[in-house]
Coordinates of C-alpha atoms in Angstrom, one line a residue:
X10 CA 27.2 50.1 -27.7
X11 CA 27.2 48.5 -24.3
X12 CA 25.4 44.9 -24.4
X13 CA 23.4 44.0 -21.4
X14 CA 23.0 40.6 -20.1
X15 CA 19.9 39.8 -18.0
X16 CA 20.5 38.2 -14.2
X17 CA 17.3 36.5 -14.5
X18 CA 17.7 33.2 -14.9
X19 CA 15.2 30.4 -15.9
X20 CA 13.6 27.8 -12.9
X21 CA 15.3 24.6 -13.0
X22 CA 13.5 21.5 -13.6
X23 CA 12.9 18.8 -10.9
X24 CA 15.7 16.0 -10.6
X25 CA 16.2 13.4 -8.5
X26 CA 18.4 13.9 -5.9
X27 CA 20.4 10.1 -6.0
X28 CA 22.3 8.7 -8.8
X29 CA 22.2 5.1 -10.6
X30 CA 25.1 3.2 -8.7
X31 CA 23.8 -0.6 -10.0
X32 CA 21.7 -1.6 -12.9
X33 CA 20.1 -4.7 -13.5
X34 CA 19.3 -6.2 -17.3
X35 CA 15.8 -6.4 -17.8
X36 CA 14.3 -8.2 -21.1
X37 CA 12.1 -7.7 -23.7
X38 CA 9.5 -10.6 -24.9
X39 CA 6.9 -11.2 -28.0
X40 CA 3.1 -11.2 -27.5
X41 CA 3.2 -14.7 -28.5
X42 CA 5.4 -15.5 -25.7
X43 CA 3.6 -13.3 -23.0
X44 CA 0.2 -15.4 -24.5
X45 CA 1.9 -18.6 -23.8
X46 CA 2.8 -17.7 -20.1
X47 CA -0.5 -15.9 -19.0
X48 CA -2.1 -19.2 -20.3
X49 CA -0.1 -20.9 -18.1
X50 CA -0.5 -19.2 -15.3
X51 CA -4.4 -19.3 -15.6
X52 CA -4.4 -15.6 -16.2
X53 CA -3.2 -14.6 -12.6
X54 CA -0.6 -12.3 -12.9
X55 CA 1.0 -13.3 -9.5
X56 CA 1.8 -17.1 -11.3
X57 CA 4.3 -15.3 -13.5
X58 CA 8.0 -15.4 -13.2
X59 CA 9.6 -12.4 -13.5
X60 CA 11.7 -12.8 -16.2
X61 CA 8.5 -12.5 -18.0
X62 CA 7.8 -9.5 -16.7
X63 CA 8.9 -5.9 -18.7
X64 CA 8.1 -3.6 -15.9
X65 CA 6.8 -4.9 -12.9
X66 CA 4.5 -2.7 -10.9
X67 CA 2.6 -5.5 -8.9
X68 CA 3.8 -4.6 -6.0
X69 CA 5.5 -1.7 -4.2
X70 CA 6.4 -4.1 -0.9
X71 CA 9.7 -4.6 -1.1
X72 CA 10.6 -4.4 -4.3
X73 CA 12.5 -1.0 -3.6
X74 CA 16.1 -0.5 -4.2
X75 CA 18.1 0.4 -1.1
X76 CA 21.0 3.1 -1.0
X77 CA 24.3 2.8 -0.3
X78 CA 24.3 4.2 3.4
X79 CA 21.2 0.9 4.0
X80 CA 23.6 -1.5 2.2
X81 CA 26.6 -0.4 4.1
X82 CA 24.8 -0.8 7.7
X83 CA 24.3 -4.5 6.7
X84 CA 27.7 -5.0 7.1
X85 CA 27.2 -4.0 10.8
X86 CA 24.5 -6.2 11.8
X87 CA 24.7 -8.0 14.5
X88 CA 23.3 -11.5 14.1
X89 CA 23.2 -12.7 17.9
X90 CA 20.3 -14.7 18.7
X91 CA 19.1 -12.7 21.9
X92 CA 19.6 -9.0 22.6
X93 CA 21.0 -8.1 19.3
X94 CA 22.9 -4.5 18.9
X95 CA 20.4 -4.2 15.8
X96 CA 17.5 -4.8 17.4
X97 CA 18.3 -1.8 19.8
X98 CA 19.6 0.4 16.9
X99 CA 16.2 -0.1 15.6
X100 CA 14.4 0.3 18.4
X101 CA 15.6 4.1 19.5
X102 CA 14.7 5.0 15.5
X103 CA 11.5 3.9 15.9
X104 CA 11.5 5.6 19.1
X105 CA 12.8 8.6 17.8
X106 CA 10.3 9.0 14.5
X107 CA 7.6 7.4 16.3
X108 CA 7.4 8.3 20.1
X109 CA 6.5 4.4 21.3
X110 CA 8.4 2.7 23.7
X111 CA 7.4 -0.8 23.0
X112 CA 8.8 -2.5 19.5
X113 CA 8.7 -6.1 18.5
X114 CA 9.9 -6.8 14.8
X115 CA 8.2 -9.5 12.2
X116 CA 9.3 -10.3 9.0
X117 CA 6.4 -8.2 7.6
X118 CA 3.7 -6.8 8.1
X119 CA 1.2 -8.9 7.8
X120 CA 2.9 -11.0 10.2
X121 CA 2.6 -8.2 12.5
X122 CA -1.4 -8.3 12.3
X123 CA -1.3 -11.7 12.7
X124 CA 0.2 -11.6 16.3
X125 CA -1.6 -8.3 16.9
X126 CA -5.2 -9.4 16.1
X127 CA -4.3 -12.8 17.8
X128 CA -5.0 -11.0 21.2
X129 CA -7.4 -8.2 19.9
X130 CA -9.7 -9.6 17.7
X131 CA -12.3 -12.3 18.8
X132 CA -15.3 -13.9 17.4
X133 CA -18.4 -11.6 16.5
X134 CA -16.1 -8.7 16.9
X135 CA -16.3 -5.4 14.6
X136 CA -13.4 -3.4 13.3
X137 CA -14.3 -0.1 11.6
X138 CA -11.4 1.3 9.6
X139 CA -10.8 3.0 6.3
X140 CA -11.6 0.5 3.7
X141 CA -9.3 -2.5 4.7
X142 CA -6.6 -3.7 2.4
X143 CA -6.2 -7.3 1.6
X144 CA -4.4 -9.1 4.8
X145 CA -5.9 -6.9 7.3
X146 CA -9.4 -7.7 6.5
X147 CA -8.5 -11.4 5.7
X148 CA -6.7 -11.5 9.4
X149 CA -9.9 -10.0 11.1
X150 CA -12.5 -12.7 8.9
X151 CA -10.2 -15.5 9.6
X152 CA -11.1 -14.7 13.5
X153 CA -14.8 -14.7 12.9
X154 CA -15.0 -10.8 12.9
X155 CA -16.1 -8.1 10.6
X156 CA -14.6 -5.4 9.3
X157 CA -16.3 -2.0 8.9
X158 CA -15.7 0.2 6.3
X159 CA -15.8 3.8 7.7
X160 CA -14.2 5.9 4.8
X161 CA -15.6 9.1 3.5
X162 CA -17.9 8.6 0.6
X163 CA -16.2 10.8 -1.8
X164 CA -13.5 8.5 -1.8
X165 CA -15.4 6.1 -4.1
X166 CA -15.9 8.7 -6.9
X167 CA -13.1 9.1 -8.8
X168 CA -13.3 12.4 -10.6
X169 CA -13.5 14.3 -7.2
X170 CA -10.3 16.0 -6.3
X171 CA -10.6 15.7 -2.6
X172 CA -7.2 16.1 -1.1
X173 CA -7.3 13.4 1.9
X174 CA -10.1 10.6 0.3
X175 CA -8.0 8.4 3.0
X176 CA -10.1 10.1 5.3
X177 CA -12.5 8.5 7.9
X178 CA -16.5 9.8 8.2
X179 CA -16.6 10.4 11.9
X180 CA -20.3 10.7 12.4
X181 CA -20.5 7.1 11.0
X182 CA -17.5 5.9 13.1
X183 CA -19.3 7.4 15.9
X184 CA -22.5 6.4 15.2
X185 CA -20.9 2.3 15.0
X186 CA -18.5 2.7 18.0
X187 CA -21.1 4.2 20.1
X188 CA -24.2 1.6 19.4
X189 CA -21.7 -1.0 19.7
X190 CA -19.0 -0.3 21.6
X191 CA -18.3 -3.8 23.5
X192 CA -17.5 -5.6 20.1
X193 CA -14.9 -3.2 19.1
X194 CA -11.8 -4.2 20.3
X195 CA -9.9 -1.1 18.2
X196 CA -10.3 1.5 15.3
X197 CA -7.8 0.9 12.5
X198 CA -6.9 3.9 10.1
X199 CA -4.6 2.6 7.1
X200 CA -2.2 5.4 6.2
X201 CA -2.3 6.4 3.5
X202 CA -5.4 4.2 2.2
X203 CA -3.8 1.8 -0.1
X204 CA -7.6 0.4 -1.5
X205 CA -8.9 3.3 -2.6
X206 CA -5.5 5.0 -4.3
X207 CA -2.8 5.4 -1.8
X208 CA -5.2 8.3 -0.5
X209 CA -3.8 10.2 2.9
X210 CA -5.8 11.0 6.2
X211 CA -5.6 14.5 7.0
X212 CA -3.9 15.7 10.5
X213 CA -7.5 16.8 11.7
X214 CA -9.2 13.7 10.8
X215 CA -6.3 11.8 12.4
X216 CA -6.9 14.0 15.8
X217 CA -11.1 13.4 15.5
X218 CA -10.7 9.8 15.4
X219 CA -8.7 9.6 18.0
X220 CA -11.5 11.6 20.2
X221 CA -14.3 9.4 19.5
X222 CA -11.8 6.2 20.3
X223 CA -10.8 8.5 23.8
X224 CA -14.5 8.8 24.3
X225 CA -15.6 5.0 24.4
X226 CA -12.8 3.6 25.2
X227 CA -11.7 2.1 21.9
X228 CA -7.7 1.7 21.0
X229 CA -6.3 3.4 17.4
X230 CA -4.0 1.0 15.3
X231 CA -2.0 2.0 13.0
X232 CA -1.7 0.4 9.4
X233 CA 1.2 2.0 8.7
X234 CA 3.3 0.9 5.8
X235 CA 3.4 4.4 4.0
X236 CA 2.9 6.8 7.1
X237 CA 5.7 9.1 5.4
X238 CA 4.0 9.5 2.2
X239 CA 1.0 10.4 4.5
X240 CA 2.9 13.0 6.1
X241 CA 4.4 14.5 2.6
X242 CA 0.6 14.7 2.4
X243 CA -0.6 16.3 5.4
X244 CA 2.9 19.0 4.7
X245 CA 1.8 19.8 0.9
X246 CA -2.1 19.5 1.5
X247 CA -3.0 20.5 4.8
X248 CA -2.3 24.6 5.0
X249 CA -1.0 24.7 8.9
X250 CA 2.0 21.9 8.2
X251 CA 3.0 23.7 5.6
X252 CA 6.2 24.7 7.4
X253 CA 6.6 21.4 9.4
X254 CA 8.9 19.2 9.2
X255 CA 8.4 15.9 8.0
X256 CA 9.6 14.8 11.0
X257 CA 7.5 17.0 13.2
X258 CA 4.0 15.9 11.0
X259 CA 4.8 12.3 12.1
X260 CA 5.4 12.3 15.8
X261 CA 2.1 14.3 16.0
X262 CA 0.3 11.9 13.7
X263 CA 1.4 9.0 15.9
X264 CA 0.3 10.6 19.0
X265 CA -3.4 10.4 18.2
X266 CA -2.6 6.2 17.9
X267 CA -2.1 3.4 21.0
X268 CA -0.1 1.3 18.3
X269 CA 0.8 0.5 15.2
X270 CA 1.6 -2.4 12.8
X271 CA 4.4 -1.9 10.3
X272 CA 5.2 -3.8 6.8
X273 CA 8.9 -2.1 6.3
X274 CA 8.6 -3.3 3.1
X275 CA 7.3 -0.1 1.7
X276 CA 8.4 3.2 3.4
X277 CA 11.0 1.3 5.7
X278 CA 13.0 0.7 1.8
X279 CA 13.9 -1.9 2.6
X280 CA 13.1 -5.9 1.0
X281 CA 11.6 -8.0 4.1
X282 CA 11.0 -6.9 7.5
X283 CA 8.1 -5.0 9.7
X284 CA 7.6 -4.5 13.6
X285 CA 4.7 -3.6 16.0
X286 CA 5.0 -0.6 18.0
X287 CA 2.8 0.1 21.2
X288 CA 2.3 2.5 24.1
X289 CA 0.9 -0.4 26.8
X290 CA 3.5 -2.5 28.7
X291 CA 0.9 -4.9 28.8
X292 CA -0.4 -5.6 25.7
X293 CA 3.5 -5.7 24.8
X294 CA 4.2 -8.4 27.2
X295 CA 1.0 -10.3 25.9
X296 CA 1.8 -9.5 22.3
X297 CA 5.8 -11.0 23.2
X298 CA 4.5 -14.4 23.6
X299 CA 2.7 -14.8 20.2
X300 CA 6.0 -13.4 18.6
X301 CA 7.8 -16.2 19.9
X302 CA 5.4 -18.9 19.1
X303 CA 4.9 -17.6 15.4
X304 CA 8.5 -15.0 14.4
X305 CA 11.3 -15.7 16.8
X306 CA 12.7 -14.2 19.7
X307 CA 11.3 -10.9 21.1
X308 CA 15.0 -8.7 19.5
X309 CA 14.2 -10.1 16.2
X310 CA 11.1 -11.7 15.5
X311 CA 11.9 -13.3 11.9
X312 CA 14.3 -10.5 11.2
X313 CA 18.1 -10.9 10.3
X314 CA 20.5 -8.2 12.4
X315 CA 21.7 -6.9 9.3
X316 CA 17.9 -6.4 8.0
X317 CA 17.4 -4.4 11.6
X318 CA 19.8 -2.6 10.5
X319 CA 18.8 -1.1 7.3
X320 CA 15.3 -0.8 8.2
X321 CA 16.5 1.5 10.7
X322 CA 18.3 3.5 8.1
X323 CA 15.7 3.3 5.8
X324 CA 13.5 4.7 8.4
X325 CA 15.6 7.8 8.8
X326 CA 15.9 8.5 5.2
X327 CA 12.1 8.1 4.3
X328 CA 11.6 11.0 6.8
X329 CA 13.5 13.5 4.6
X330 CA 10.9 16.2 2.7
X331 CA 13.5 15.4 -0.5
X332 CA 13.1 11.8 -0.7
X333 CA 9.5 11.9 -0.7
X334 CA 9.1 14.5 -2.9
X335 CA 11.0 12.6 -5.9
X336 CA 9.3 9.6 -5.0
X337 CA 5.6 10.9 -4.8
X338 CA 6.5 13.0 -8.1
X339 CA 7.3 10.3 -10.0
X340 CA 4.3 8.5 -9.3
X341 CA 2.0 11.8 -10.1
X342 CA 4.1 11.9 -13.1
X343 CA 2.8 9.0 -14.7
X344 CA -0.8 9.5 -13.2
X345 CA -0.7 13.3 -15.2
X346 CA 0.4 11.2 -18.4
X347 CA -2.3 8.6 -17.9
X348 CA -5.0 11.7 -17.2
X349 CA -3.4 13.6 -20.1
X350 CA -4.5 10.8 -22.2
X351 CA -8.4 10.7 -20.9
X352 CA -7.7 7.4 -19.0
X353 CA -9.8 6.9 -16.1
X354 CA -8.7 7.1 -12.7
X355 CA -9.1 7.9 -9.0
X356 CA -8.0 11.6 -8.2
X357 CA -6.0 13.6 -7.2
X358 CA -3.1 10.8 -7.5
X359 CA -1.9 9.3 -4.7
X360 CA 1.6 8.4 -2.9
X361 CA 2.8 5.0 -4.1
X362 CA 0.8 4.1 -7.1
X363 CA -1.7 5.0 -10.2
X364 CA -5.1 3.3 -9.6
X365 CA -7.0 3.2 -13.1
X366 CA -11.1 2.8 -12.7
X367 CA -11.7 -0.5 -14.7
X368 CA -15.2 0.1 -14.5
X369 CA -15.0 3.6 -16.8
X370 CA -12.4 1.9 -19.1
X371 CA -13.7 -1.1 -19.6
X372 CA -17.7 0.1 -19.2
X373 CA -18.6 -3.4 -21.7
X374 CA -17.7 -6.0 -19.4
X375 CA -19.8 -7.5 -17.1
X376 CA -19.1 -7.5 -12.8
X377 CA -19.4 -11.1 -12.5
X378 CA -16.0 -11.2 -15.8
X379 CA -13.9 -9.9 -13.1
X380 CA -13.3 -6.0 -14.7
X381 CA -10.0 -4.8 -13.3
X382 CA -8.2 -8.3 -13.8
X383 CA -9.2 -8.2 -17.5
X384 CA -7.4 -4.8 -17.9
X385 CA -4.6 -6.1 -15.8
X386 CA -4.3 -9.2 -18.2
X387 CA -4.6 -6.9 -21.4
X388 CA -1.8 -4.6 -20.0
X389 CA 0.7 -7.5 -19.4
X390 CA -0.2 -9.3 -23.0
X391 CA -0.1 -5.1 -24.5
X392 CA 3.6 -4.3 -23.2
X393 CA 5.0 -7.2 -20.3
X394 CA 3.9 -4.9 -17.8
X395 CA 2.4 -6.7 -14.3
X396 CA 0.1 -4.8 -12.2
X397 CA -2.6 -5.5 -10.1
X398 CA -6.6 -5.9 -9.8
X399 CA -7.7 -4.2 -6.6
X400 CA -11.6 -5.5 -7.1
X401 CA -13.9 -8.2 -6.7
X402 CA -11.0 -11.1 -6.9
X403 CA -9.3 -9.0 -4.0
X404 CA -12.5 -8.3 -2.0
X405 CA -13.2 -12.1 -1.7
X406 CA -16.3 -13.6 -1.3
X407 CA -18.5 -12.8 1.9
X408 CA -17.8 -15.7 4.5
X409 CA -21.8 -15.9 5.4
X410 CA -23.0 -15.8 2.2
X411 CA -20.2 -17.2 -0.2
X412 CA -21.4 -14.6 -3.1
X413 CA -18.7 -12.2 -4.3
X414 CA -18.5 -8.8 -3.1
X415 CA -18.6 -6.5 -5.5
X416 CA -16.6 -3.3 -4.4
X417 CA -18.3 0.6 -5.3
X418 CA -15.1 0.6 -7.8
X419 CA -13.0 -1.8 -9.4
X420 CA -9.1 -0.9 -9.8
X421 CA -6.0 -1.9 -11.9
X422 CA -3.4 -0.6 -9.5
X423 CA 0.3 0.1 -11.1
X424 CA 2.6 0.1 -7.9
X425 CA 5.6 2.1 -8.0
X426 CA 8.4 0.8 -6.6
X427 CA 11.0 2.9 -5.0
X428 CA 13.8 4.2 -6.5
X429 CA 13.8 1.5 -9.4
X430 CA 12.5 3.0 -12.3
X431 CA 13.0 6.3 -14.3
X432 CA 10.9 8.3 -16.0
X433 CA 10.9 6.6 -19.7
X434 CA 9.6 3.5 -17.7
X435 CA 6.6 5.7 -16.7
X436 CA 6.2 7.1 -20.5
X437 CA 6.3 3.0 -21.7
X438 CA 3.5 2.2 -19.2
X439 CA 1.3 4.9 -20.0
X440 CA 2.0 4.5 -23.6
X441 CA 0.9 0.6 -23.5
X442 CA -2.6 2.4 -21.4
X443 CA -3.3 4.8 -24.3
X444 CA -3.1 1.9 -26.6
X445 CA -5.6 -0.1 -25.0
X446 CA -7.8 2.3 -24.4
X447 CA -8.1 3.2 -28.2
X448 CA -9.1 -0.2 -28.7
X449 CA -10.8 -0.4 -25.4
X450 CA -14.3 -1.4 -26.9
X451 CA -13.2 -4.5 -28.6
X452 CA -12.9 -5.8 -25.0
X453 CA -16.2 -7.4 -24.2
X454 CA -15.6 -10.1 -22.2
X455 CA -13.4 -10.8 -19.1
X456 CA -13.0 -14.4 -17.4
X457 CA -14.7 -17.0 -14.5
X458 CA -12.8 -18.7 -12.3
X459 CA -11.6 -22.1 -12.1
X460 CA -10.1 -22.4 -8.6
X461 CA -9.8 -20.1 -5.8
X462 CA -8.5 -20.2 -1.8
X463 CA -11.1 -19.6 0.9
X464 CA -9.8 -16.9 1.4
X465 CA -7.1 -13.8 0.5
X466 CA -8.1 -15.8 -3.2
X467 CA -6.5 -13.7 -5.0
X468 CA -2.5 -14.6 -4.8
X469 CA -3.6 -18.1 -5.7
X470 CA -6.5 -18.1 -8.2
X471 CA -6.8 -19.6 -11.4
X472 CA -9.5 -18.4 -14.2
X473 CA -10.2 -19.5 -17.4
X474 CA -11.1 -16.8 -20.3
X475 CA -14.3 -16.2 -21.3

């Protein structure tokens, strides 16, 4: 009898496609201990060390891990004060992925905004934009203007599985550009939409925007700090990229924009740096003399040559279809466990973190307790784990007014940082969720606060538990 073996074989699994090169210890600690140091730090999770930190997921900005090609073009840097080889290795990348001509780095990005909206933004000035993350909005109020949020209202419900919630309503961008049009200095479009979820903007809406701005006369900015995991986005979401490269999906989505303001911190991979990038000569030449009063020199504008020179390899390797798929899959991996587990949160997940809804897991307490930082304080007591609130600490207090501005939804965001953790870290975190929210009713009461900044409040607040 003949035996017959089958040619089919099974699919493979996902894997990553890098190997662990360098580890770094990180330690356990008792719930007594975590007490003791949240007490200290007046219950703001940004006043912790982080040796008292398990698995840190505050942040995605530049707590990445670089690979080996970024760590060997340090070496290479060139560190001359004026006309650094860096600074022009940097410059034809972003030339290359981006398509402008005009680059002037910062050591971040919200330095960037700062010497941007120095010339753009002006007193009794509107910005309309797709709900504003924390520095951009602060930069725009700190210069007496306002910023508009323009997003699509199905971005504020959760449960709805729209595939670009990043998205901007046109009619009412329209509708504000148009009645309004000499207090609107430019349209900013955050890609992808950090606030509401690390949600894209689709290609078309992208295009649109830039047709109402073309029609009035209104210049596009660029937030831009994870403008790759937008495009993965616009490849896997948006049926006529399907076959583009990422590459391709980018210089197109930069062609609907007059600028853009970069924080390489986050899909540069790399630990400090950002630039501005621009199509006017002008408004570079303008834009070159606030860079030297507040970064450094125009070729690198608070930026070592050896930093130039991995953010410019970082840039490169962020534009590969395989690196963002592991990253982006990692982070839906732990949103599927969360959602697995009936945890609230916004849908479909997005590109660099997991954004629970306080308000539906924590439904007991009240607004005016501060919702998403009591989760955020219950996680890090639960398991050492750090996140962060994105709600009504984050959204400040209205500067006319001085009440608190409750946002449509509260989040605990749990940042992802790139090519740091594995999988089992992802399992721990949602693990420590589930716990909680089986005890999630015994959680009545959240906190008021003590001290708090004018303004961007939340990096520096202390409260006091209620």
């Amino acid at each position: 009898m003949n035996s017959c073996t089958s040619n089919k074989s099974s699919e493979l699994p996902h894997a990553e496609n890098y190997k662990i090169k360098m580890v770094q210890r990180i330690y356990h600690n008792t719930r007594e201990e975590r007490q003791k140091w949240v007490e200290k730090a007046h219950y703001n999770l940004f006043n912790l060390q982080s040796d008292q930190v398990f698995i840190d997921l505050l942040s995605d900005s530049g707590t990445g891990s670089m690979s080996d090609t970024q760590w060997a073009a340090m070496i290479l840097g060139d560190e001359s004060y004026a006309g650094s080889n860096s600074f022009h290795v940097l410059h034809r990348v972003i030339n290359n992925i981006f398509g402008f001509d005009y680059v002037l780095p910062t050591h971040q990005g919200r330095a960037a905004e700062n010497v941007l909206f120095s010339l753009l933004v002006k007193s009794g000035d509107f910005v309309p934009g797709n709900s504003f993350f924390d520095t951009t909005r602060g930069h725009i109020e700190y210069r007496k203007g306002k910023a508009v949020d323009c997003t699509i209202s199905e971005a504020f419900n959760t449960t709805i599985e729209h595939p670009f919630k990043g998205n901007i309503d046109l009619k009412k961008l329209e509708n504000y550009v148009s009645y309004s049009k000499e207090y609107v200095p430019m349209i900013v479009v955050t890609i992808t939409c950090n606030t509401l979820g690390g949600q894209p903007v689709s290609m078309e809406n992208l295009r649109q925007v830039k047709k109402i701005a073309e029609k009035y006369g209104v210049r596009v900015i660029y937030d831009s700090c994870r403008f790759a995991e937008n495009a993965y986005f616009i490849k896997t979401r948006e049926d006529s990229y399907k076959d583009a490269t990422i590459r391709d999906i980018v210089r197109e989505m930069f062609s609907y924009a007059d600028g853009m303001t970069m924080s390489a911190k986050k899909d540069g991979l790399v630990n400090i740096g950002g630039f501005i990038a621009l199509r006017e000569k002008s408004l570079f030449d303008e834009c070159s003399h606030f860079i030297i009063m507040f970064e450094g020199f125009t070729t690198y504008g608070g930026m070592s040559g050896r930093d130039m020179n991995a953010m410019a390899v970082g840039l490169e390797e962020v534009t590969t279809f395989e690196y963002l798929e592991n990253r982006i899959k990692q982070v839906a991996f732990l949103g599927k466990k969360l959602h697995d587990y009936g945890i609230p949160l916004q849908l479909p997940i997005g590109g660099h973190a997991v954004f629970i809804d306080a308000k539906k897991f924590l439904p007991h307490v009240p607004k005016e307790e501060y919702i998403a930082q009591t989760l955020a304080v219950e996680l890090y007591l639960e398991a050492g784990i750090r996140g962060v609130e994105i709600g009504t600490l984050m959204a400040d207090r209205d500067p006319e007014t001085k009440e608190n501005r409750y946002p449509e939804v509260e989040f605990l965001r749990l940042a992802v940082p790139r090519r740091v953790y594995t999988n089992d870290h992802m399992n721990y975190v949602a693990i420590a969720l589930k716990n909680i929210f089986h005890r999630r009713r015994e959680i009545i009461h959240g906190f008021t606060i003590l001290k708090e900044a004018p303004i961007l409040r939340h990096f520096t607040i202390q409260l006091q538990k209620l």
